[in-house]
């Protein structure tokens, strides 16, 4: 009886500590950004209250927030699947770009196809482009142990320039002066869920993938293998897991999801590909994955948070003289504190044992 | 024409080389610095502001180095004391500092993106009389500013420092064998912090160079990812100063050529990808040779 009571009491205690640790990076980031705001002569609390209202005050605002979080759920997930297996893929940004361009290309080229064919075809092209984009760093990491951080980081810059070249030259919309492809056909567009907001069916795809990710992590052998490989590669090798093959699989999967993020953005929100297509979705995805600590629900909450920041940051600039860059400052500091926390978490555990 | 390109190549090499030497020392001591670009950006802004306020370029350089060093210290403390992952912290710094700089431009100067200030003290050019008239040699040696000279002089100095000084040896120990270093009574974390402060200061100088050595104004995109080119340069040079300088020079040459190619029908965007493609190719070649050597040994 008392044992049951104490264990019941012990569980929520651990839960609270986990929640506190998960929220700590956000709180620290808010403090840092608050200091920046204060120095610039704004009242941080007022600004944060305004941000909160602008992101969740009303159905329209919530729809905008959810729409803004859609690409972040996907890039966060793409980053998380790689991190989970111990692979430091920082190249999701590049996958978003090539995936977005591939989807747009299919969407404005094969305009004769019916929606039932064209939409899956365009999304498929995005997935394939993202996957192929990760093929080189995956093979290099698995076969030759080439540092994936450097290769994927370099590939981001290559993707930026390569897609810029394509939309300024071969794929430029006729008669268009700004670097953009033609608009995709109606049939290639993801249906909007709550017009006039840009919330579209891509959000449902993102949620479905999150659920799959959750099931996959719990119930499949591959899910367990990746966790082992991520936690302790030597033990994983010793227990007979083919780690190089696993690395290739997870990096390609990460690329596929990253490409899909770009495809959904191209077919659901932008309806074409333009230079500056991604305001750093891939990099924000890293912050999302870290803040969400790799769990499905964590990724969802973190993506909603950053989506809220992005959408409210854009409107707050209209109603006050607070620069939208406060959002970037928050994103960067959240990233920094999110990994700082892992450090002392480990330390405490070691101390406990 | 050739002289022009050579001269421009050296100009474009200076910021990459400065940051690359800083990043190299940082990496030798055990920290891969992905945040060089953020320290460059901060150095560029502060350099321009101080050059305009004081009218003195040395003061501007000192201020830029200080702000770069301060960012380096903050980054290093997060990595060494809070045990945060250096890659993520570096990326976080790039995002946060870029945001901070734009936030500051908007709230302080009410401008977005570009800042142009009056009375900016630019770096002087050192004209070397007879050499200046010799083709090619003149372009290489004459009419460069003090910071370019300093950057190139720092290449042999860094090589000597790492190979033959006590401090250099300690830094290498902190990077390669932290436990051994600790056994010798050294604190590898302090050494790592010092090397990151150095990398930050060098990147700050690199940023200031872009502002008061090249264009005379600040733009939020002024670094154009050169901090990452610096990273590429010391990966390319595998932590050895001379090959790193060669890598920086190659990137500087690409930069100079790409500026010339703009408006000539050749797509600048594709030329811009070359340094990054090369890094991947070179890392691959290095890995293949190392694998072969291992296989032979086994």
XYZ file of C-alpha atoms in Angstrom:
651
model
C 0.000 0.000 0.000
C 2.670 2.447 1.026
C 4.901 1.145 -1.754
C 2.207 1.916 -4.296
C 1.728 5.358 -2.829
C 5.407 6.168 -2.867
C 5.881 4.948 -6.414
C 2.844 6.949 -7.469
C 4.393 9.967 -5.830
C 7.804 9.260 -7.364
C 6.525 9.179 -10.933
C 5.101 12.697 -11.065
C 8.212 13.990 -9.287
C 10.383 12.726 -12.160
C 7.825 14.121 -14.592
C 8.072 17.585 -13.066
C 11.818 17.541 -13.259
C 11.634 16.492 -16.902
C 9.169 19.254 -17.673
C 11.331 21.812 -15.865
C 14.405 20.676 -17.789
C 12.544 20.769 -21.090
C 11.216 24.270 -20.461
C 14.468 25.658 -19.045
C 16.119 26.483 -22.418
C 13.025 28.373 -23.492
C 12.875 30.348 -20.255
C 16.586 31.188 -20.467
C 16.156 32.288 -24.083
C 13.206 34.483 -23.112
C 15.353 36.067 -20.411
C 18.182 36.796 -22.870
C 15.806 38.186 -25.498
C 14.061 40.130 -22.727
C 17.347 41.817 -21.849
C 17.852 42.709 -25.524
C 14.326 44.126 -25.674
C 14.822 46.030 -22.422
C 18.095 47.570 -23.603
C 16.342 48.661 -26.795
C 13.692 50.394 -24.687
C 10.799 47.952 -24.962
C 8.932 46.317 -22.122
C 9.702 42.603 -22.579
C 6.540 41.441 -20.813
C 4.364 43.608 -23.033
C 6.131 42.302 -26.133
C 5.741 38.688 -25.035
C 2.069 39.242 -24.194
C 1.544 40.746 -27.645
C 3.362 37.793 -29.243
C 1.122 35.399 -27.341
C -2.053 37.190 -28.449
C -0.888 37.402 -32.027
C -0.156 33.686 -32.171
C -3.049 32.153 -30.225
C -5.693 34.867 -29.827
C -8.481 33.640 -32.081
C -9.094 30.981 -34.694
C -7.432 32.956 -37.502
C -4.279 33.522 -35.514
C -4.133 29.889 -34.416
C -4.571 28.773 -38.021
C -1.678 31.023 -39.043
C 0.468 29.608 -36.247
C -0.317 26.013 -37.190
C 0.375 26.810 -40.846
C 3.730 28.330 -39.954
C 4.612 25.326 -37.821
C 3.957 22.784 -40.603
C 7.384 23.015 -42.299
C 9.016 23.099 -38.858
C 7.368 19.856 -37.740
C 8.829 18.214 -40.829
C 12.323 19.706 -40.619
C 12.362 18.993 -36.885
C 11.396 15.402 -37.585
C 13.989 15.128 -40.365
C 16.682 16.344 -37.987
C 15.458 14.126 -35.156
C 15.575 10.865 -37.132
C 19.213 11.547 -38.002
C 20.199 12.710 -34.496
C 18.513 9.649 -33.036
C 20.982 7.359 -34.760
C 23.912 9.543 -33.765
C 24.252 11.212 -37.162
C 24.697 14.970 -37.050
C 22.806 15.978 -40.128
C 22.757 19.774 -40.358
C 21.841 19.637 -44.046
C 18.037 19.556 -43.866
C 17.983 23.147 -45.120
C 19.493 21.996 -48.423
C 16.910 19.200 -48.693
C 14.091 21.723 -48.182
C 15.428 23.788 -51.079
C 15.963 20.971 -53.598
C 12.699 19.310 -52.515
C 10.780 22.554 -52.912
C 12.244 23.177 -56.346
C 11.600 19.608 -57.506
C 7.958 19.770 -56.403
C 7.457 23.153 -58.043
C 9.087 21.906 -61.248
C 6.720 18.952 -61.518
C 3.812 21.190 -60.532
C 4.292 23.683 -63.351
C 5.595 21.268 -65.995
C 3.121 18.355 -66.062
C 0.074 20.587 -65.939
C -2.033 18.196 -68.035
C -2.225 15.551 -65.309
C -5.262 15.292 -63.026
C -4.858 16.248 -59.357
C -5.029 12.622 -58.224
C -1.814 11.972 -60.162
C -0.058 15.336 -60.236
C -0.067 16.038 -56.501
C 1.445 12.688 -55.445
C 3.874 12.929 -58.352
C 5.049 16.398 -57.248
C 5.342 15.384 -53.579
C 7.161 12.222 -54.663
C 9.624 14.317 -56.647
C 10.310 16.400 -53.528
C 10.950 13.260 -51.464
C 13.263 11.808 -54.109
C 15.181 15.074 -54.505
C 15.708 15.338 -50.750
C 16.778 11.701 -50.511
C 19.262 11.983 -53.360
C 20.634 15.200 -51.865
C 21.657 13.243 -48.764
C 23.062 10.294 -50.703
C 26.608 11.652 -51.019
C 27.098 12.649 -47.363
C 25.426 9.382 -46.264
C 27.771 7.229 -48.323
C 30.797 9.301 -47.354
C 29.928 9.031 -43.655
C 29.110 5.324 -43.710
C 31.886 4.112 -46.000
C 34.757 6.514 -45.400
C 33.829 8.128 -42.079
C 33.902 11.630 -43.620
C 32.581 14.184 -41.099
C 28.893 14.569 -41.964
C 28.643 17.954 -40.256
C 31.026 19.500 -42.766
C 29.625 17.774 -45.854
C 25.988 18.544 -45.040
C 26.828 22.134 -44.072
C 28.658 22.627 -47.391
C 25.745 21.053 -49.256
C 23.435 23.699 -47.775
C 25.457 26.432 -49.471
C 25.579 24.431 -52.692
C 21.789 24.013 -52.591
C 21.275 27.753 -52.065
C 23.446 28.664 -55.062
C 22.290 25.821 -57.290
C 18.589 26.523 -56.819
C 19.243 30.275 -57.209
C 20.951 29.577 -60.520
C 18.110 27.359 -61.723
C 15.358 29.851 -60.910
C 17.334 32.753 -62.345
C 18.096 30.899 -65.536
C 16.625 27.687 -66.904
C 13.522 27.596 -64.690
C 12.724 31.322 -64.531
C 9.084 32.115 -65.163
C 8.718 33.726 -68.592
C 8.396 37.466 -68.293
C 9.299 37.377 -64.605
C 12.015 39.689 -63.326
C 12.211 38.312 -59.819
C 13.889 34.980 -59.293
C 10.865 32.700 -59.283
C 9.524 29.716 -61.191
C 6.073 29.816 -62.821
C 3.135 29.101 -60.511
C 2.250 25.432 -60.105
C -0.988 24.127 -61.634
C -4.139 24.235 -59.489
C -4.137 20.452 -59.585
C -0.736 20.329 -57.903
C -1.746 22.482 -54.927
C -2.418 21.025 -51.510
C -5.981 21.798 -50.445
C -6.399 24.614 -47.932
C -8.053 23.597 -44.686
C -9.224 26.951 -43.342
C -9.174 29.567 -46.072
C -8.095 32.375 -46.186
C -5.278 31.135 -43.927
C -2.479 29.218 -45.638
C -3.118 26.212 -43.396
C -3.219 23.256 -45.799
C -3.312 19.494 -46.005
C 0.437 19.463 -45.529
C -0.211 19.857 -41.816
C -2.155 16.584 -41.808
C 0.736 14.865 -43.598
C 3.136 16.252 -41.002
C 0.961 15.014 -38.126
C 0.618 11.587 -39.754
C 4.400 11.354 -40.036
C 4.794 12.351 -36.392
C 2.451 9.535 -35.370
C 4.373 7.091 -37.564
C 7.616 8.284 -35.994
C 6.176 7.710 -32.527
C 4.986 4.189 -33.406
C 8.238 3.433 -35.189
C 10.328 4.458 -32.194
C 8.280 2.315 -29.835
C 7.407 -0.762 -31.760
C 9.922 -1.597 -34.456
C 13.331 -3.219 -34.466
C 14.769 -0.398 -36.557
C 13.547 2.117 -33.985
C 15.395 0.286 -31.244
C 18.494 -0.217 -33.376
C 18.752 3.487 -34.140
C 18.426 4.352 -30.491
C 21.161 1.898 -29.587
C 23.407 3.167 -32.379
C 22.800 6.733 -31.272
C 23.416 6.066 -27.604
C 26.393 3.757 -27.949
C 27.705 2.876 -31.429
C 30.276 0.396 -30.120
C 27.692 -1.557 -28.198
C 25.454 -1.478 -31.262
C 28.219 -2.929 -33.440
C 28.994 -5.552 -30.804
C 25.362 -6.621 -30.715
C 25.429 -7.268 -34.422
C 23.822 -4.102 -35.806
C 25.152 -3.014 -39.176
C 25.850 0.577 -38.161
C 27.122 1.894 -41.545
C 23.972 0.600 -43.251
C 21.864 2.130 -40.496
C 23.588 5.489 -40.964
C 22.845 5.419 -44.694
C 19.199 4.522 -44.080
C 18.664 7.219 -41.471
C 20.396 9.963 -43.435
C 18.358 9.129 -46.539
C 15.187 9.076 -44.452
C 16.158 12.439 -42.986
C 16.707 13.776 -46.506
C 13.372 12.384 -47.681
C 11.458 14.140 -44.880
C 13.426 17.344 -45.453
C 12.596 17.199 -49.160
C 8.944 16.622 -48.317
C 9.015 19.711 -46.079
C 10.138 21.732 -49.099
C 7.577 20.092 -51.361
C 4.711 20.837 -48.974
C 5.857 24.432 -48.663
C 6.002 24.751 -52.456
C 2.632 23.112 -53.144
C 0.728 24.245 -50.062
C 1.875 27.769 -49.259
C 4.106 29.444 -51.854
C 2.704 27.693 -54.964
C 6.043 28.141 -56.711
C 9.740 28.215 -55.897
C 11.402 31.550 -55.259
C 14.862 32.598 -54.147
C 14.727 32.944 -50.373
C 12.131 30.153 -50.358
C 13.219 28.958 -46.929
C 13.848 31.460 -44.128
C 16.011 28.797 -42.507
C 13.398 26.051 -41.973
C 16.192 23.492 -41.847
C 18.111 25.357 -39.160
C 14.994 26.068 -37.104
C 14.303 22.343 -37.459
C 17.496 21.679 -35.517
C 16.215 23.895 -32.691
C 12.838 22.128 -32.860
C 14.406 18.672 -32.654
C 16.618 19.692 -29.759
C 13.949 21.492 -27.788
C 11.525 18.620 -28.436
C 14.237 16.238 -27.252
C 13.555 13.946 -30.167
C 10.102 12.876 -28.965
C 7.080 13.136 -31.253
C 5.007 15.258 -28.880
C 8.036 17.374 -28.040
C 8.688 18.069 -31.721
C 5.042 19.050 -32.218
C 5.072 21.471 -29.272
C 8.439 22.957 -30.220
C 7.334 23.404 -33.850
C 4.140 25.143 -32.681
C 6.232 27.415 -30.493
C 8.560 28.428 -33.324
C 5.629 28.660 -35.726
C 3.938 31.011 -33.254
C 7.090 33.114 -33.013
C 7.443 33.329 -36.786
C 3.843 34.310 -37.451
C 3.436 36.694 -34.511
C 6.869 38.193 -35.170
C 5.712 39.182 -38.637
C 2.584 40.969 -37.383
C 4.114 42.458 -34.260
C 6.332 44.508 -36.533
C 3.227 46.083 -38.035
C 1.672 47.077 -34.700
C 4.743 48.121 -32.761
C 8.292 49.186 -33.458
C 9.701 45.910 -32.165
C 11.893 44.439 -34.929
C 10.960 40.949 -36.100
C 14.557 39.880 -35.511
C 13.686 39.243 -31.885
C 12.437 35.918 -33.281
C 15.889 35.005 -34.636
C 17.481 35.956 -31.337
C 15.048 33.652 -29.518
C 15.610 30.807 -31.988
C 19.389 30.991 -31.732
C 19.454 31.228 -27.949
C 16.948 28.378 -27.588
C 19.277 26.241 -29.693
C 22.268 27.146 -27.550
C 20.513 26.510 -24.234
C 18.817 23.360 -25.494
C 22.159 21.620 -25.863
C 23.652 23.214 -22.780
C 20.980 21.458 -20.752
C 21.860 18.000 -22.064
C 25.275 18.532 -20.512
C 24.198 19.018 -16.958
C 21.486 16.449 -17.261
C 24.136 13.821 -17.997
C 26.313 15.108 -15.211
C 23.527 14.782 -12.663
C 22.793 11.256 -13.817
C 26.412 10.257 -13.501
C 26.516 11.895 -10.079
C 23.396 9.987 -9.066
C 25.013 6.679 -9.927
C 43.515 42.393 -66.221
C 45.551 39.585 -64.659
C 47.058 42.067 -62.229
C 43.607 43.246 -61.278
C 42.396 39.737 -60.558
C 45.487 38.854 -58.577
C 45.176 41.980 -56.493
C 41.457 41.393 -55.928
C 42.160 37.766 -55.042
C 44.509 38.849 -52.265
C 41.950 41.350 -50.994
C 39.240 38.680 -50.882
C 41.639 36.191 -49.270
C 42.461 38.378 -46.259
C 39.193 37.968 -44.317
C 39.005 34.234 -45.070
C 42.635 33.747 -44.058
C 42.296 35.681 -40.794
C 39.243 33.711 -39.691
C 40.726 30.434 -40.940
C 43.899 30.855 -38.871
C 41.758 31.555 -35.830
C 39.565 28.564 -36.516
C 42.631 26.407 -37.096
C 44.142 27.208 -33.699
C 40.696 26.669 -32.190
C 40.351 23.252 -33.797
C 43.876 22.223 -32.865
C 42.909 22.920 -29.257
C 39.853 20.716 -29.657
C 36.911 22.905 -30.657
C 35.416 22.990 -34.136
C 34.126 26.538 -34.487
C 31.019 26.737 -36.658
C 30.280 30.207 -35.277
C 33.134 32.057 -37.022
C 30.656 33.767 -39.329
C 28.739 35.302 -36.408
C 31.934 36.716 -34.893
C 32.867 38.095 -38.295
C 29.499 39.809 -38.636
C 29.711 41.410 -35.189
C 33.286 42.529 -35.875
C 32.217 44.088 -39.155
C 29.476 46.182 -37.551
C 31.504 47.279 -34.539
C 34.536 47.974 -36.734
C 32.546 50.298 -38.934
C 30.910 52.092 -36.004
C 34.209 52.717 -34.238
C 35.949 53.719 -37.479
C 33.258 56.320 -37.999
C 33.152 57.533 -34.380
C 36.878 57.821 -33.756
C 38.187 58.252 -37.281
C 40.937 55.829 -36.363
C 41.356 52.489 -38.096
C 43.562 50.936 -35.404
C 40.886 51.704 -32.827
C 38.308 50.095 -35.114
C 40.416 46.947 -35.428
C 40.912 46.722 -31.669
C 37.174 47.099 -31.057
C 36.311 44.486 -33.697
C 38.826 42.033 -32.225
C 37.419 42.667 -28.742
C 33.803 42.040 -29.703
C 34.810 38.933 -31.675
C 36.841 37.698 -28.730
C 33.955 38.319 -26.341
C 31.587 36.290 -28.516
C 34.264 33.604 -28.715
C 34.474 33.528 -24.928
C 30.707 33.229 -24.511
C 30.589 30.438 -27.069
C 33.523 28.632 -25.506
C 32.100 28.804 -21.991
C 28.847 27.283 -23.236
C 30.771 24.442 -24.826
C 33.430 23.810 -22.190
C 31.529 24.584 -18.956
C 27.944 23.725 -19.847
C 29.102 20.808 -21.982
C 26.988 21.873 -24.902
C 27.569 20.436 -28.340
C 29.936 22.727 -30.233
C 28.230 22.290 -33.613
C 24.777 23.235 -32.330
C 26.131 26.113 -30.259
C 28.002 27.387 -33.317
C 24.868 27.261 -35.469
C 22.898 28.879 -32.643
C 25.423 31.719 -32.455
C 25.160 32.294 -36.194
C 21.377 32.588 -36.003
C 21.243 34.621 -32.778
C 24.012 37.074 -33.657
C 22.643 37.680 -37.160
C 19.284 38.457 -35.514
C 20.910 40.632 -32.864
C 22.824 42.635 -35.467
C 19.690 43.315 -37.528
C 17.701 44.076 -34.375
C 20.363 46.579 -33.372
C 20.444 48.189 -36.830
C 16.698 48.684 -36.751
C 16.345 49.932 -33.180
C 19.508 52.042 -33.094
C 19.836 53.385 -36.624
C 16.316 52.744 -37.896
C 17.720 51.039 -40.967
C 17.226 47.542 -42.260
C 20.094 45.706 -43.812
C 22.577 48.369 -44.814
C 24.379 50.910 -42.665
C 26.398 53.721 -44.117
C 28.173 56.081 -41.709
C 30.084 59.331 -42.267
C 33.854 59.793 -41.871
C 34.749 56.108 -41.862
C 38.490 55.654 -41.447
C 39.490 53.096 -44.082
C 42.590 50.926 -43.858
C 45.548 52.649 -45.565
C 47.262 51.060 -48.568
C 50.977 50.405 -48.415
C 52.555 51.347 -51.715
C 55.949 49.806 -52.393
C 57.660 52.046 -54.964
C 59.758 49.942 -57.353
C 57.938 46.624 -56.898
C 54.574 48.222 -57.684
C 55.576 48.697 -61.319
C 56.600 45.078 -61.912
C 53.717 43.078 -63.406
C 52.225 40.373 -61.172
C 54.790 40.893 -58.389
C 53.460 44.409 -57.986
C 49.916 43.093 -57.680
C 51.006 40.547 -55.107
C 53.136 42.792 -52.917
C 52.137 46.405 -53.396
C 49.121 48.483 -52.425
C 47.882 46.156 -49.747
C 46.737 47.285 -46.345
C 48.399 46.462 -43.006
C 45.821 43.803 -42.140
C 46.568 41.825 -45.309
C 50.250 41.904 -44.476
C 49.511 40.878 -40.920
C 47.347 37.977 -42.093
C 50.105 36.552 -44.283
C 52.805 37.127 -41.661
C 50.620 35.228 -39.222
C 50.830 32.095 -41.367
C 54.492 31.274 -40.569
C 54.015 32.652 -37.053
C 51.112 30.267 -36.420
C 53.082 27.355 -37.858
C 56.017 28.167 -35.591
C 53.778 28.817 -32.600
C 52.010 25.472 -32.877
C 55.149 23.484 -33.634
C 57.746 25.021 -31.341
C 56.346 26.973 -28.431
C 55.261 25.707 -25.032
C 51.850 27.289 -25.436
C 51.470 25.736 -28.887
C 52.319 22.331 -27.516
C 49.845 22.780 -24.668
C 47.083 23.759 -27.055
C 47.796 20.685 -29.173
C 47.754 18.529 -26.081
C 44.410 20.025 -25.022
C 42.972 19.071 -28.379
C 44.576 15.717 -29.049
C 44.911 14.246 -25.570
C 42.951 16.199 -22.971
C 43.507 13.542 -20.333
C 47.271 13.602 -20.827
C 47.161 17.386 -20.664
C 45.268 17.200 -17.390
C 47.796 14.728 -16.047
C 50.515 17.287 -16.760
C 48.682 19.787 -14.588
C 47.193 21.774 -17.467
C 43.552 22.688 -17.708
C 42.428 21.707 -21.215
C 39.195 23.666 -20.805
C 41.045 26.914 -20.092
C 43.305 26.309 -23.061
C 40.295 25.643 -25.248
C 38.641 28.845 -24.031
C 41.789 30.814 -24.861
C 41.909 29.359 -28.361
C 38.237 30.215 -28.952
C 38.793 33.793 -27.795
C 41.661 33.956 -30.291
C 39.467 32.554 -33.071
C 36.777 35.103 -32.206
C 39.243 37.995 -32.224
C 40.659 36.909 -35.597
C 37.143 36.595 -37.016
C 36.284 40.024 -35.633
C 39.289 41.435 -37.514
C 38.172 39.576 -40.626
C 34.763 41.215 -40.372
C 36.249 44.662 -39.792
C 38.386 44.135 -42.885
C 35.293 43.653 -45.027
C 33.875 46.938 -43.717
C 36.843 49.280 -43.441
C 39.219 47.488 -45.807
C 36.945 46.816 -48.754
C 33.558 48.531 -48.996
C 33.283 51.200 -46.295
C 29.678 50.357 -45.406
C 28.003 47.589 -43.431
C 25.477 45.189 -44.861
C 23.747 42.346 -43.036
C 24.985 39.962 -45.730
C 28.504 41.363 -45.761
C 30.174 38.160 -44.585
C 28.419 36.194 -47.357
C 29.205 32.950 -45.567
C 32.952 33.659 -45.480
C 33.109 32.285 -41.960
C 32.106 28.951 -43.483
C 34.714 29.349 -46.214
C 37.255 29.829 -43.426
C 35.995 26.597 -41.887
C 36.391 24.970 -45.285
C 39.921 26.366 -45.568
C 41.216 24.804 -42.368
C 39.460 21.539 -43.074
C 41.089 21.695 -46.511
C 44.493 22.400 -44.931
C 43.974 19.707 -42.293
C 44.997 22.104 -39.520
C 48.336 23.000 -41.105
C 48.813 26.765 -41.540
C 50.396 26.825 -45.000
C 47.916 24.504 -46.739
C 45.148 26.395 -44.931
C 46.487 29.660 -46.362
C 46.594 28.040 -49.798
C 42.947 27.031 -49.382
C 42.024 30.565 -48.303
C 43.894 31.973 -51.319
C 42.042 29.604 -53.630
C 38.702 30.724 -52.185
C 39.835 34.348 -52.487
C 40.655 33.732 -56.136
C 37.219 32.176 -56.723
C 35.688 35.203 -55.018
C 37.615 37.612 -57.233
C 36.846 35.682 -60.417
C 33.194 35.348 -59.510
C 32.876 39.113 -59.066
C 34.489 39.569 -62.513
C 32.222 36.952 -64.055
C 29.057 38.646 -62.904
C 27.347 40.292 -65.841
C 29.399 38.349 -68.354
C 26.895 35.631 -69.022
C 28.622 33.086 -66.806
C 26.357 32.227 -63.888
C 27.953 33.555 -60.717
C 25.790 31.221 -58.639
C 27.515 28.161 -60.062
C 30.978 29.618 -59.493
C 29.953 30.299 -55.893
C 29.355 26.605 -55.298
C 32.918 25.669 -56.286
C 34.646 26.215 -52.909
C 32.000 24.140 -51.147
C 32.131 21.362 -53.723
C 35.899 21.338 -53.414
C 35.746 20.893 -49.660
C 33.640 17.762 -50.085
C 35.915 16.430 -52.850
C 39.046 17.049 -50.808
C 37.635 15.524 -47.617
C 36.710 12.483 -49.703
C 40.168 12.175 -51.241
C 41.794 12.531 -47.831
C 39.513 9.836 -46.396
C 40.277 7.483 -49.298
C 44.048 7.872 -48.915
C 43.765 7.350 -45.168
C 41.697 4.219 -45.669
C 44.229 2.862 -48.162
C 47.081 3.569 -45.755
C 45.171 1.773 -42.980
C 44.477 -1.213 -45.193
C 48.147 -1.454 -46.147
C 49.150 -1.258 -42.509
C 46.732 -4.023 -41.582
